[in-house]
mmCIF file of C-alpha atoms and ligand atoms in Angstrom:
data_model
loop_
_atom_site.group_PDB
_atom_site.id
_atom_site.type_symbol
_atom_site.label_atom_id
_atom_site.label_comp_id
_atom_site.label_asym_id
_atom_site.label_seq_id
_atom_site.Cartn_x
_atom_site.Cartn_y
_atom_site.Cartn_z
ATOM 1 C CA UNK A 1 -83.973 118.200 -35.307
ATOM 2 C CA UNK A 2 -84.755 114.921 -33.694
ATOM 3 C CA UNK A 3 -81.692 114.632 -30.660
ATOM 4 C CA UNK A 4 -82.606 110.955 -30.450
ATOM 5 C CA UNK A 5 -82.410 110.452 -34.085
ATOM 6 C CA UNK A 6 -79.083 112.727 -34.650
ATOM 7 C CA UNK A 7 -77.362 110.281 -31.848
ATOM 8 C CA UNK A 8 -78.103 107.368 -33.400
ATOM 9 C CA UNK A 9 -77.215 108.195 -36.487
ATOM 10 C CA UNK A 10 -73.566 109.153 -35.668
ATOM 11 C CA UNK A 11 -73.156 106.374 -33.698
ATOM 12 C CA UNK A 12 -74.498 103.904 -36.466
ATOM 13 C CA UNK A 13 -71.209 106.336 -38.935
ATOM 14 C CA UNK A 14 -68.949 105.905 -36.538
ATOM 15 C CA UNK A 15 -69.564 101.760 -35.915
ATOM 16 C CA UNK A 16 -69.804 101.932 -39.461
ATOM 17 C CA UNK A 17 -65.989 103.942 -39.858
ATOM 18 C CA UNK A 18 -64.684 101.325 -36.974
ATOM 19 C CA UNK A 19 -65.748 98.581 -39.129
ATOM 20 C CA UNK A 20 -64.137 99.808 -42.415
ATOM 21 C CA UNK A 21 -60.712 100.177 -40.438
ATOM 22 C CA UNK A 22 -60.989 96.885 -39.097
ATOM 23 C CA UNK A 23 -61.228 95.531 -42.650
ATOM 24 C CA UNK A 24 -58.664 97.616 -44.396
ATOM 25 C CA UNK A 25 -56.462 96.534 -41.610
ATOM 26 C CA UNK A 26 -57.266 92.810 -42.061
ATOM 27 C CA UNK A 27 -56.489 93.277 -46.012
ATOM 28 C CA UNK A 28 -53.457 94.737 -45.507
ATOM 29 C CA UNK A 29 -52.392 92.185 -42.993
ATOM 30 C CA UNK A 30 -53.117 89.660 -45.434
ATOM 31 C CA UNK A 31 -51.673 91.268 -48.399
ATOM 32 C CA UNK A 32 -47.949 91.462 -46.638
ATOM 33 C CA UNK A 33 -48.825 87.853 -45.246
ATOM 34 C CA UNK A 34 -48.977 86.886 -49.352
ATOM 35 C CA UNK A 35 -45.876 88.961 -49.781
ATOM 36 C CA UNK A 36 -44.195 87.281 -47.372
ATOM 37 C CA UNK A 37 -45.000 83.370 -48.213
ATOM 38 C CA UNK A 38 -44.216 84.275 -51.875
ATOM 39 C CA UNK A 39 -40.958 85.618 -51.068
ATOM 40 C CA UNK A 40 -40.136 82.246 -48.789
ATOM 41 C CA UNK A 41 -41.483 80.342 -51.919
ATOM 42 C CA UNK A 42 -39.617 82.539 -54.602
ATOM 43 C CA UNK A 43 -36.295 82.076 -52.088
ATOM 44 C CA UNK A 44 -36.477 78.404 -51.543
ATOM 45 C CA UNK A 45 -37.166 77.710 -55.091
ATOM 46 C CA UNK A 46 -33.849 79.552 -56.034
ATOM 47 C CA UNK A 47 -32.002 77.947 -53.093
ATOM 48 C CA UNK A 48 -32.752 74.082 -54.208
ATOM 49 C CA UNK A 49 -31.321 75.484 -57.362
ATOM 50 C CA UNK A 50 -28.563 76.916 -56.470
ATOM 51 C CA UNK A 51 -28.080 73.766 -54.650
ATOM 52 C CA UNK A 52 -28.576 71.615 -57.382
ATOM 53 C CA UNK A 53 -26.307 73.815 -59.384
ATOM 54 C CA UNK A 54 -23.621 72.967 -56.704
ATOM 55 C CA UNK A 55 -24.008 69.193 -56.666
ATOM 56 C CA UNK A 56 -23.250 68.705 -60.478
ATOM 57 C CA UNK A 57 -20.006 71.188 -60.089
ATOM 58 C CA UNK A 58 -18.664 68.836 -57.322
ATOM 59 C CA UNK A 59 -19.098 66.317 -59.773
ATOM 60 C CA UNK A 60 -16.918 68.112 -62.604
ATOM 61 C CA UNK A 61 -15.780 71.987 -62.456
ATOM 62 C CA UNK A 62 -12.064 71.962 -61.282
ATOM 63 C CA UNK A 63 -12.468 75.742 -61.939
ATOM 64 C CA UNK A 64 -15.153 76.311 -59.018
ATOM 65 C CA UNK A 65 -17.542 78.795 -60.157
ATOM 66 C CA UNK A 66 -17.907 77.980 -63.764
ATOM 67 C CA UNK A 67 -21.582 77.644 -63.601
ATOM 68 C CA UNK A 68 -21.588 81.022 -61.440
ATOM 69 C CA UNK A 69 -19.711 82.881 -64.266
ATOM 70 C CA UNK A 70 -21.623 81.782 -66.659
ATOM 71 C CA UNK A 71 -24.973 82.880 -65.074
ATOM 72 C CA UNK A 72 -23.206 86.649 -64.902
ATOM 73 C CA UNK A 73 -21.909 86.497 -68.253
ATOM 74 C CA UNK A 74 -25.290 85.886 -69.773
ATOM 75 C CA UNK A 75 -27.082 88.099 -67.670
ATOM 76 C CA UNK A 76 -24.616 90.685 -68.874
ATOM 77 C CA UNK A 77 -25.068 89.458 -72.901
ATOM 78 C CA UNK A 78 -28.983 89.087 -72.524
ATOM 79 C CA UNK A 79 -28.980 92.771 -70.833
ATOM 80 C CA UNK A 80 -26.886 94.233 -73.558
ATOM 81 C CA UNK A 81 -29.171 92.435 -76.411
ATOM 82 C CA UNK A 82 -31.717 94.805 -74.777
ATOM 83 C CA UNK A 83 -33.851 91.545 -73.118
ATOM 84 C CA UNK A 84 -36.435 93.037 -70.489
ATOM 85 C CA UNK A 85 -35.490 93.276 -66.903
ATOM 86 C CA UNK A 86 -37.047 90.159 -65.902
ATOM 87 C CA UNK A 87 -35.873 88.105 -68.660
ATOM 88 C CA UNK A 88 -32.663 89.105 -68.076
ATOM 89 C CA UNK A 89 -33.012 88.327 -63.958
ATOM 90 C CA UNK A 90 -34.451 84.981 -64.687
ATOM 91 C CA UNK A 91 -31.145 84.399 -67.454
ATOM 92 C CA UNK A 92 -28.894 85.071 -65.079
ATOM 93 C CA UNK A 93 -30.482 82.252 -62.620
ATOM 94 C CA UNK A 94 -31.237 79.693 -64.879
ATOM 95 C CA UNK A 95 -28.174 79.289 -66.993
ATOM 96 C CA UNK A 96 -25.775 78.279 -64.076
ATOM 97 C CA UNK A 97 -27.809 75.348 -64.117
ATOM 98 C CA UNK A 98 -26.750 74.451 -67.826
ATOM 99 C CA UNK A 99 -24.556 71.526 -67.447
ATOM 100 C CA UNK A 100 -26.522 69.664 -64.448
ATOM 101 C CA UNK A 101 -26.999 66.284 -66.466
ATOM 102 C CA UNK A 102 -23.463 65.882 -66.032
ATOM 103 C CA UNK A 103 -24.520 64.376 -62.889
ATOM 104 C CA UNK A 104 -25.917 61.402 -64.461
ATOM 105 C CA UNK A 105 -22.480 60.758 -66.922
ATOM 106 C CA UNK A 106 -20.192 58.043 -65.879
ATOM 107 C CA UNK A 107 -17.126 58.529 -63.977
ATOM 108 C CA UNK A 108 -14.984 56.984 -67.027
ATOM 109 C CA UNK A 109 -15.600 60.456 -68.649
ATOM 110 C CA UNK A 110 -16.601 62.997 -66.232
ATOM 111 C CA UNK A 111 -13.338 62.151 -64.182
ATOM 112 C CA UNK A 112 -11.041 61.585 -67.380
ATOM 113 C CA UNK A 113 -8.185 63.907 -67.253
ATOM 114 C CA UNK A 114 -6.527 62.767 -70.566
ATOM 115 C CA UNK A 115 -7.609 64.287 -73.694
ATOM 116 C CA UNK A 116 -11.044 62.614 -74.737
ATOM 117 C CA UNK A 117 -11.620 60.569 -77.926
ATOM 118 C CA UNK A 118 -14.357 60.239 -80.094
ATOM 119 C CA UNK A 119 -16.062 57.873 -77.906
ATOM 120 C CA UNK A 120 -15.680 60.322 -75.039
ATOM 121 C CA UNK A 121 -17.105 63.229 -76.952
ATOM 122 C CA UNK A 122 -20.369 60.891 -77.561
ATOM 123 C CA UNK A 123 -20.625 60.213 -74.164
ATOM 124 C CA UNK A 124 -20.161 63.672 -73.207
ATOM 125 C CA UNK A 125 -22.493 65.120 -75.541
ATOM 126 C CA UNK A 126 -25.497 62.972 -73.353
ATOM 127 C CA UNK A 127 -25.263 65.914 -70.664
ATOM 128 C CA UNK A 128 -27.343 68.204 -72.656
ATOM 129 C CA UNK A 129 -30.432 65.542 -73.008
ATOM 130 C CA UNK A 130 -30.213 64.239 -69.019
ATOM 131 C CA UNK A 131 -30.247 67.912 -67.914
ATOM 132 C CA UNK A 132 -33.397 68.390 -70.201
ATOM 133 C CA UNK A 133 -35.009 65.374 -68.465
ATOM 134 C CA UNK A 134 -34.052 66.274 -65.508
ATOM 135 C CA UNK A 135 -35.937 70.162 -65.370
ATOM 136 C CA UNK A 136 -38.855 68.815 -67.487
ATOM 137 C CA UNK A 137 -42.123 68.563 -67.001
ATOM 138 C CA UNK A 138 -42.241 72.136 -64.468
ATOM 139 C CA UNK A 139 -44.912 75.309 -64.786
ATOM 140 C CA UNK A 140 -42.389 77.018 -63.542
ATOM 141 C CA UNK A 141 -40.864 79.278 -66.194
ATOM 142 C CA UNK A 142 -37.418 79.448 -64.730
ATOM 143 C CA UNK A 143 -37.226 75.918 -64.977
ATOM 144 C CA UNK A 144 -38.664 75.709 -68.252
ATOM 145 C CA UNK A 145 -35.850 78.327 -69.189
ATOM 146 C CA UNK A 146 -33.563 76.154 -67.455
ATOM 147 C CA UNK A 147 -34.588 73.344 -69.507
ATOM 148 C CA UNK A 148 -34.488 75.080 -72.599
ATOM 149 C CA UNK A 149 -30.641 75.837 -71.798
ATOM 150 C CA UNK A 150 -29.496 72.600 -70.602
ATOM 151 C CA UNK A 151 -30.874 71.018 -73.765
ATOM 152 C CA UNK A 152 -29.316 73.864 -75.998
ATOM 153 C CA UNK A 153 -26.518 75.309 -74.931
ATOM 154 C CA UNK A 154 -23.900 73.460 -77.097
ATOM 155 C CA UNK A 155 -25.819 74.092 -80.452
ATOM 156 C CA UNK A 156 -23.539 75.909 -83.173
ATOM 157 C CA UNK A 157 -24.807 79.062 -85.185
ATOM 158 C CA UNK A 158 -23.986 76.824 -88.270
ATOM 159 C CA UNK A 159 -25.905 73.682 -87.022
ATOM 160 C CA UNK A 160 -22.888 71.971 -86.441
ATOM 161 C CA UNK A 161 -23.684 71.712 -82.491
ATOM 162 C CA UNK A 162 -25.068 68.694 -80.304
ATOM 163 C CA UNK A 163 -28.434 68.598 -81.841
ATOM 164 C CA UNK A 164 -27.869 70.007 -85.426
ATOM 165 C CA UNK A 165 -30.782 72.506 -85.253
ATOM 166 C CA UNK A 166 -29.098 76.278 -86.798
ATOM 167 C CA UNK A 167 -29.291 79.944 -86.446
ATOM 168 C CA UNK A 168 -32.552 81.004 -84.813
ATOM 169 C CA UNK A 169 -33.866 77.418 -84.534
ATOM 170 C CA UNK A 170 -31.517 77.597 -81.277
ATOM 171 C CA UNK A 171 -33.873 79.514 -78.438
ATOM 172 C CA UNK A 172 -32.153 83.021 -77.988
ATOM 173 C CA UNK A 173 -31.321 81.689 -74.530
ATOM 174 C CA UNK A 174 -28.806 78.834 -75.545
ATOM 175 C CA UNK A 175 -27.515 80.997 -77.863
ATOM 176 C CA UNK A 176 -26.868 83.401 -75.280
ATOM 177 C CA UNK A 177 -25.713 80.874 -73.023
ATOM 178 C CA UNK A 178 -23.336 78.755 -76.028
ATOM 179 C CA UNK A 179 -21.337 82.374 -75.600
ATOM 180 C CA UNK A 180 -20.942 82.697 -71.976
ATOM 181 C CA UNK A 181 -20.177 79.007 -71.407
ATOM 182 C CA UNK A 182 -17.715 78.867 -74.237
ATOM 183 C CA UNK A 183 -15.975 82.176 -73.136
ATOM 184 C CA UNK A 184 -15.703 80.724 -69.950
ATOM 185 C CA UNK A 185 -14.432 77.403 -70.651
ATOM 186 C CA UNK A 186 -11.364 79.427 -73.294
ATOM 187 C CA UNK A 187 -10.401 81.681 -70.195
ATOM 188 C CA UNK A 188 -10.244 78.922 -67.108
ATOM 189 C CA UNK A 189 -8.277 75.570 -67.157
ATOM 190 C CA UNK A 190 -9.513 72.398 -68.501
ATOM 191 C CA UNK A 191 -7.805 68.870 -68.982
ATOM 192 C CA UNK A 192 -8.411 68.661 -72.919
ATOM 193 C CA UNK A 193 -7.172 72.073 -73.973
ATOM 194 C CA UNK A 194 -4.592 75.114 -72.549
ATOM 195 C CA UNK A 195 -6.180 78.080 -71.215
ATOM 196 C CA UNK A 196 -6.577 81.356 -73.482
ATOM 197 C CA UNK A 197 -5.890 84.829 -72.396
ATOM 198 C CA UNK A 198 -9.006 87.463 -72.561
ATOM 199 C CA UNK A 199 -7.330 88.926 -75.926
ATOM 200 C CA UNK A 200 -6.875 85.507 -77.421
ATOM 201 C CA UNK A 201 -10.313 84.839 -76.445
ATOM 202 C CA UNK A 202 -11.897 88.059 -77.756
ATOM 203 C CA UNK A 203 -9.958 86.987 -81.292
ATOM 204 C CA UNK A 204 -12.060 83.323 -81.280
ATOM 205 C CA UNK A 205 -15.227 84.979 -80.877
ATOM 206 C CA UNK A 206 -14.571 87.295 -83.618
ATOM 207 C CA UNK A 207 -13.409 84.417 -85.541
ATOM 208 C CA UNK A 208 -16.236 82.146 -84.446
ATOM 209 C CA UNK A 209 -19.138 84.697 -85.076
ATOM 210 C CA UNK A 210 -21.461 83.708 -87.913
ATOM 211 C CA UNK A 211 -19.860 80.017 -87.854
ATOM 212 C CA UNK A 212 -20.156 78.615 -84.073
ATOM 213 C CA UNK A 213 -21.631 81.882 -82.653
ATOM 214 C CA UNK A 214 -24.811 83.780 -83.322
ATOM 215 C CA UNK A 215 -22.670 87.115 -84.592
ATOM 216 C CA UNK A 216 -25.008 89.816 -83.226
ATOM 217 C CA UNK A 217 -24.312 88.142 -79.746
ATOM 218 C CA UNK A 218 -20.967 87.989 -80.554
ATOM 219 C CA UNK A 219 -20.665 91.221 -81.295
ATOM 220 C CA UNK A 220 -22.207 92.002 -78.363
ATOM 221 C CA UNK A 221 -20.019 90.083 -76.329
ATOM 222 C CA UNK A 222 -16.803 91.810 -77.667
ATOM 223 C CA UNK A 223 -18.216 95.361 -76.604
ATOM 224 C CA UNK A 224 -18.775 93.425 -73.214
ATOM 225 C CA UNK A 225 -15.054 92.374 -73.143
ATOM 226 C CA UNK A 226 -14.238 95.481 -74.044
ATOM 227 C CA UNK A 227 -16.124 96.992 -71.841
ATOM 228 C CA UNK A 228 -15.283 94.741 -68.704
ATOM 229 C CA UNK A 229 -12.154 93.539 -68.859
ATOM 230 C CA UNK A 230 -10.573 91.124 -66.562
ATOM 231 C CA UNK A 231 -13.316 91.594 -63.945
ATOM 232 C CA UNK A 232 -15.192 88.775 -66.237
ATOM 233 C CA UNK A 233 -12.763 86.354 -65.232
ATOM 234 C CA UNK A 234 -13.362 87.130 -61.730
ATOM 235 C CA UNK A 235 -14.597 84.907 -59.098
ATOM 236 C CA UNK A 236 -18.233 85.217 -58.465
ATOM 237 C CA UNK A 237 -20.352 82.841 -55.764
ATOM 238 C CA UNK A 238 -23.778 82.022 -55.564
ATOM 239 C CA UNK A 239 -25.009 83.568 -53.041
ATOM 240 C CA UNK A 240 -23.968 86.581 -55.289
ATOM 241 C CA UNK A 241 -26.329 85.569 -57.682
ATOM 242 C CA UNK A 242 -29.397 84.107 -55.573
ATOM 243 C CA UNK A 243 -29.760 87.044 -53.328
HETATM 244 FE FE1 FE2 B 301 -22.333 71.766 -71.313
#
Protein backbone atom coordinates (compact mmCIF):
# COMPACT_ATOMS: atom_id res chain seq x y z
CA UNK A 1 0.00 0.00 0.00
CA UNK A 2 1.11 3.30 -1.34
CA UNK A 3 0.92 5.83 2.15
CA UNK A 4 1.11 8.75 -0.26
CA UNK A 5 -1.57 7.46 -2.41
CA UNK A 6 -3.97 6.18 0.62
CA UNK A 7 -3.71 10.03 1.98
CA UNK A 8 -4.71 11.51 -0.89
CA UNK A 9 -7.30 9.56 -1.59
CA UNK A 10 -9.20 10.13 1.71
CA UNK A 11 -8.62 13.51 1.60
CA UNK A 12 -9.94 13.87 -2.10
CA UNK A 13 -13.57 11.52 -0.07
CA UNK A 14 -13.64 13.64 2.49
CA UNK A 15 -13.46 17.23 0.25
CA UNK A 16 -15.66 15.30 -1.78
CA UNK A 17 -18.34 14.45 1.52
CA UNK A 18 -17.75 18.38 2.57
CA UNK A 19 -18.90 19.34 -0.76
CA UNK A 20 -22.08 17.15 -0.89
CA UNK A 21 -23.14 18.71 2.60
CA UNK A 22 -22.57 22.03 1.43
CA UNK A 23 -25.03 21.37 -1.41
CA UNK A 24 -27.71 19.47 0.37
CA UNK A 25 -27.58 22.31 2.76
CA UNK A 26 -27.92 24.98 0.03
CA UNK A 27 -31.08 22.88 -1.41
CA UNK A 28 -32.67 22.71 1.59
CA UNK A 29 -32.15 26.34 2.32
CA UNK A 30 -33.70 27.07 -0.84
CA UNK A 31 -36.48 24.68 -0.70
CA UNK A 32 -37.93 26.36 2.78
CA UNK A 33 -36.95 29.81 1.08
CA UNK A 34 -39.78 28.58 -1.81
CA UNK A 35 -41.95 27.47 1.05
CA UNK A 36 -41.81 30.49 2.57
CA UNK A 37 -42.44 33.12 -0.48
CA UNK A 38 -45.33 30.80 -1.52
CA UNK A 39 -46.91 30.94 1.73
CA UNK A 40 -46.51 35.07 1.74
CA UNK A 41 -47.97 34.78 -1.86
CA UNK A 42 -50.77 32.14 -0.99
CA UNK A 43 -51.53 34.63 2.30
CA UNK A 44 -51.63 37.91 0.54
CA UNK A 45 -53.65 36.58 -2.23
CA UNK A 46 -56.37 35.47 0.35
CA UNK A 47 -55.97 38.73 2.32
CA UNK A 48 -56.82 41.21 -0.82
CA UNK A 49 -59.75 38.89 -0.91
CA UNK A 50 -60.89 38.86 2.12
CA UNK A 51 -60.52 42.50 1.77
CA UNK A 52 -62.37 42.83 -1.20
CA UNK A 53 -64.99 40.63 0.32
CA UNK A 54 -65.25 43.35 3.08
CA UNK A 55 -65.57 46.41 0.86
CA UNK A 56 -68.77 45.17 -1.02
CA UNK A 57 -70.42 44.16 2.59
CA UNK A 58 -69.90 47.82 3.75
CA UNK A 59 -71.67 48.61 0.78
CA UNK A 60 -74.85 46.32 1.56
CA UNK A 61 -74.93 43.47 4.43
CA UNK A 62 -76.80 45.05 7.45
CA UNK A 63 -76.33 41.47 8.83
CA UNK A 64 -72.34 41.70 9.02
CA UNK A 65 -70.98 38.44 8.16
CA UNK A 66 -73.30 37.28 5.50
CA UNK A 67 -70.61 36.66 3.05
CA UNK A 68 -68.58 34.89 6.03
CA UNK A 69 -71.53 32.47 6.65
CA UNK A 70 -71.96 31.71 3.52
CA UNK A 71 -68.31 30.68 2.82
CA UNK A 72 -68.84 28.09 6.04
CA UNK A 73 -72.06 26.94 4.94
CA UNK A 74 -70.76 25.81 1.60
CA UNK A 75 -67.69 24.51 2.78
CA UNK A 76 -69.85 22.43 5.07
CA UNK A 77 -72.45 21.37 1.90
CA UNK A 78 -69.44 20.82 -0.61
CA UNK A 79 -67.69 18.58 2.28
CA UNK A 80 -70.80 16.60 2.89
CA UNK A 81 -71.39 16.10 -1.11
CA UNK A 82 -68.06 14.24 -0.59
CA UNK A 83 -65.95 17.19 -2.77
CA UNK A 84 -62.07 16.54 -2.19
CA UNK A 85 -60.28 18.33 0.53
CA UNK A 86 -59.00 21.00 -1.56
CA UNK A 87 -62.05 21.68 -3.42
CA UNK A 88 -63.79 21.99 -0.50
CA UNK A 89 -60.88 24.54 1.14
CA UNK A 90 -60.89 26.59 -1.96
CA UNK A 91 -65.24 26.61 -1.67
CA UNK A 92 -65.13 27.81 1.45
CA UNK A 93 -62.79 30.92 0.30
CA UNK A 94 -64.20 31.76 -2.79
CA UNK A 95 -67.90 31.88 -2.20
CA UNK A 96 -67.81 34.78 0.42
CA UNK A 97 -66.86 36.66 -2.46
CA UNK A 98 -70.28 35.89 -4.30
CA UNK A 99 -72.08 39.09 -4.23
CA UNK A 100 -68.95 41.57 -4.82
CA UNK A 101 -70.53 43.28 -8.03
CA UNK A 102 -72.84 44.77 -5.73
CA UNK A 103 -70.20 47.27 -5.46
CA UNK A 104 -70.75 48.61 -8.80
CA UNK A 105 -74.99 48.87 -8.29
CA UNK A 106 -76.38 52.24 -7.68
CA UNK A 107 -77.21 53.58 -4.40
CA UNK A 108 -81.07 53.95 -5.52
CA UNK A 109 -81.15 50.11 -4.98
CA UNK A 110 -78.37 48.90 -2.94
CA UNK A 111 -79.47 51.47 -0.16
CA UNK A 112 -83.37 51.00 -0.75
CA UNK A 113 -84.96 49.89 2.39
CA UNK A 114 -88.57 49.67 1.02
CA UNK A 115 -89.66 46.60 -0.61
CA UNK A 116 -88.18 46.57 -4.28
CA UNK A 117 -90.26 46.57 -7.50
CA UNK A 118 -89.82 45.07 -10.63
CA UNK A 119 -87.51 47.65 -11.77
CA UNK A 120 -85.44 47.10 -8.64
CA UNK A 121 -85.23 43.37 -9.08
CA UNK A 122 -83.68 44.15 -12.76
CA UNK A 123 -81.31 46.30 -11.40
CA UNK A 124 -80.43 44.01 -8.74
CA UNK A 125 -80.10 41.05 -10.77
CA UNK A 126 -76.81 43.10 -12.63
CA UNK A 127 -74.68 42.01 -9.43
CA UNK A 128 -74.16 38.59 -10.66
CA UNK A 129 -72.62 39.81 -14.25
CA UNK A 130 -70.29 42.89 -12.59
CA UNK A 131 -68.91 40.36 -10.06
CA UNK A 132 -68.12 38.01 -13.10
CA UNK A 133 -66.28 40.93 -14.77
CA UNK A 134 -64.82 41.88 -12.04
CA UNK A 135 -62.73 38.20 -11.12
CA UNK A 136 -62.30 37.52 -14.89
CA UNK A 137 -59.66 37.09 -16.85
CA UNK A 138 -57.28 35.32 -13.64
CA UNK A 139 -55.05 31.81 -13.86
CA UNK A 140 -55.74 31.66 -10.64
CA UNK A 141 -58.25 28.90 -9.93
CA UNK A 142 -59.71 30.39 -6.81
CA UNK A 143 -60.59 33.26 -8.69
CA UNK A 144 -61.81 31.46 -11.54
CA UNK A 145 -64.03 29.57 -8.87
CA UNK A 146 -64.86 32.83 -7.58
CA UNK A 147 -65.98 33.90 -10.86
CA UNK A 148 -67.86 30.99 -11.59
CA UNK A 149 -69.95 31.77 -8.27
CA UNK A 150 -70.50 35.35 -8.59
CA UNK A 151 -71.91 34.76 -12.06
CA UNK A 152 -74.07 31.73 -10.79
CA UNK A 153 -75.11 31.78 -7.63
CA UNK A 154 -78.76 32.97 -8.13
CA UNK A 155 -79.55 30.30 -10.89
CA UNK A 156 -82.73 28.08 -9.96
CA UNK A 157 -82.66 24.14 -10.23
CA UNK A 158 -85.71 24.72 -12.59
CA UNK A 159 -84.00 27.43 -14.79
CA UNK A 160 -86.06 29.94 -13.44
CA UNK A 161 -82.86 31.87 -11.90
CA UNK A 162 -80.88 35.07 -13.17
CA UNK A 163 -79.52 33.51 -16.24
CA UNK A 164 -82.12 30.75 -17.12
CA UNK A 165 -79.50 27.97 -17.58
CA UNK A 166 -81.13 24.53 -15.35
CA UNK A 167 -80.15 21.60 -13.34
CA UNK A 168 -76.53 20.64 -13.98
CA UNK A 169 -75.99 23.41 -16.57
CA UNK A 170 -75.44 25.47 -13.16
CA UNK A 171 -71.52 24.62 -12.09
CA UNK A 172 -71.87 22.38 -8.88
CA UNK A 173 -70.34 25.39 -7.13
CA UNK A 174 -73.31 27.94 -7.58
CA UNK A 175 -75.44 25.36 -6.89
CA UNK A 176 -73.77 24.78 -3.78
CA UNK A 177 -73.48 28.29 -3.12
CA UNK A 178 -77.57 29.23 -4.37
CA UNK A 179 -78.12 26.96 -0.94
CA UNK A 180 -75.90 28.55 1.49
CA UNK A 181 -76.67 32.11 0.35
CA UNK A 182 -80.38 31.50 0.29
CA UNK A 183 -80.33 29.75 3.77
CA UNK A 184 -78.61 32.57 4.94
CA UNK A 185 -80.55 35.34 3.62
CA UNK A 186 -84.20 33.19 5.20
CA UNK A 187 -82.42 33.07 8.73
CA UNK A 188 -80.90 36.91 9.08
CA UNK A 189 -82.90 40.20 8.54
CA UNK A 190 -83.45 41.86 5.33
CA UNK A 191 -85.58 45.02 4.30
CA UNK A 192 -87.84 43.12 1.62
CA UNK A 193 -88.88 40.10 3.63
CA UNK A 194 -89.27 38.94 7.69
CA UNK A 195 -86.74 36.70 8.97
CA UNK A 196 -87.45 32.76 9.20
CA UNK A 197 -86.63 30.58 12.08
CA UNK A 198 -84.07 27.48 11.37
CA UNK A 199 -87.31 25.07 11.36
CA UNK A 200 -89.21 27.32 9.02
CA UNK A 201 -86.20 27.43 6.99
CA UNK A 202 -85.42 23.69 6.95
CA UNK A 203 -89.38 23.38 5.67
CA UNK A 204 -88.46 25.88 2.39
CA UNK A 205 -85.65 23.85 1.45
CA UNK A 206 -87.59 20.77 1.58
CA UNK A 207 -90.20 22.54 -0.26
CA UNK A 208 -87.80 24.21 -2.67
CA UNK A 209 -85.73 21.01 -3.54
CA UNK A 210 -86.14 19.84 -7.13
CA UNK A 211 -87.86 23.37 -8.02
CA UNK A 212 -85.32 26.29 -6.86
CA UNK A 213 -82.76 23.86 -5.29
CA UNK A 214 -80.62 21.11 -6.70
CA UNK A 215 -82.47 18.29 -4.27
CA UNK A 216 -79.42 16.08 -3.59
CA UNK A 217 -77.84 19.35 -2.10
CA UNK A 218 -80.81 19.98 -0.47
CA UNK A 219 -81.00 17.00 1.02
CA UNK A 220 -77.78 17.37 2.06
CA UNK A 221 -78.29 20.54 3.58
CA UNK A 222 -81.22 19.30 5.82
CA UNK A 223 -78.90 16.49 7.38
CA UNK A 224 -76.52 19.60 7.87
CA UNK A 225 -79.32 21.50 9.75
CA UNK A 226 -80.00 18.69 11.42
CA UNK A 227 -76.91 18.00 12.23
CA UNK A 228 -75.76 21.62 13.31
CA UNK A 229 -78.31 23.38 14.61
CA UNK A 230 -78.29 26.93 15.62
CA UNK A 231 -74.47 27.07 15.55
CA UNK A 232 -75.14 27.81 11.58
CA UNK A 233 -76.60 30.96 12.42
CA UNK A 234 -73.67 31.85 14.39
CA UNK A 235 -71.37 34.65 13.88
CA UNK A 236 -68.28 33.73 12.05
CA UNK A 237 -65.33 36.46 10.93
CA UNK A 238 -62.87 36.33 8.40
CA UNK A 239 -60.02 35.94 9.82
CA UNK A 240 -61.80 32.61 10.84
CA UNK A 241 -61.89 31.67 7.46
CA UNK A 242 -58.50 33.09 5.88
CA UNK A 243 -56.24 31.64 8.44
FE1 LIG B 1 -76.25 37.61 -4.81
Amino acid sequence: MDATEVVLRIKNQLVTRQLHRQLRMRNEHLEAQVRLRTKIVEQTQLDLLARLTLASEYRHDATGGHAWRVGRMAMLLAELKGLPADQVDMIKKAAPLHDVGKVGLLDAVILKTGPYDAADWEAMKQHTKIGSRLLSDSRAPLLMMAREIALTHHERWDGAGYHSIKEEQIPLTGRIVALADAFDVMTHPRSYKPTMTLSQARTEIEQEAGKQFDPELSALCLKLIDREGEKLLSHVGPLQLVA
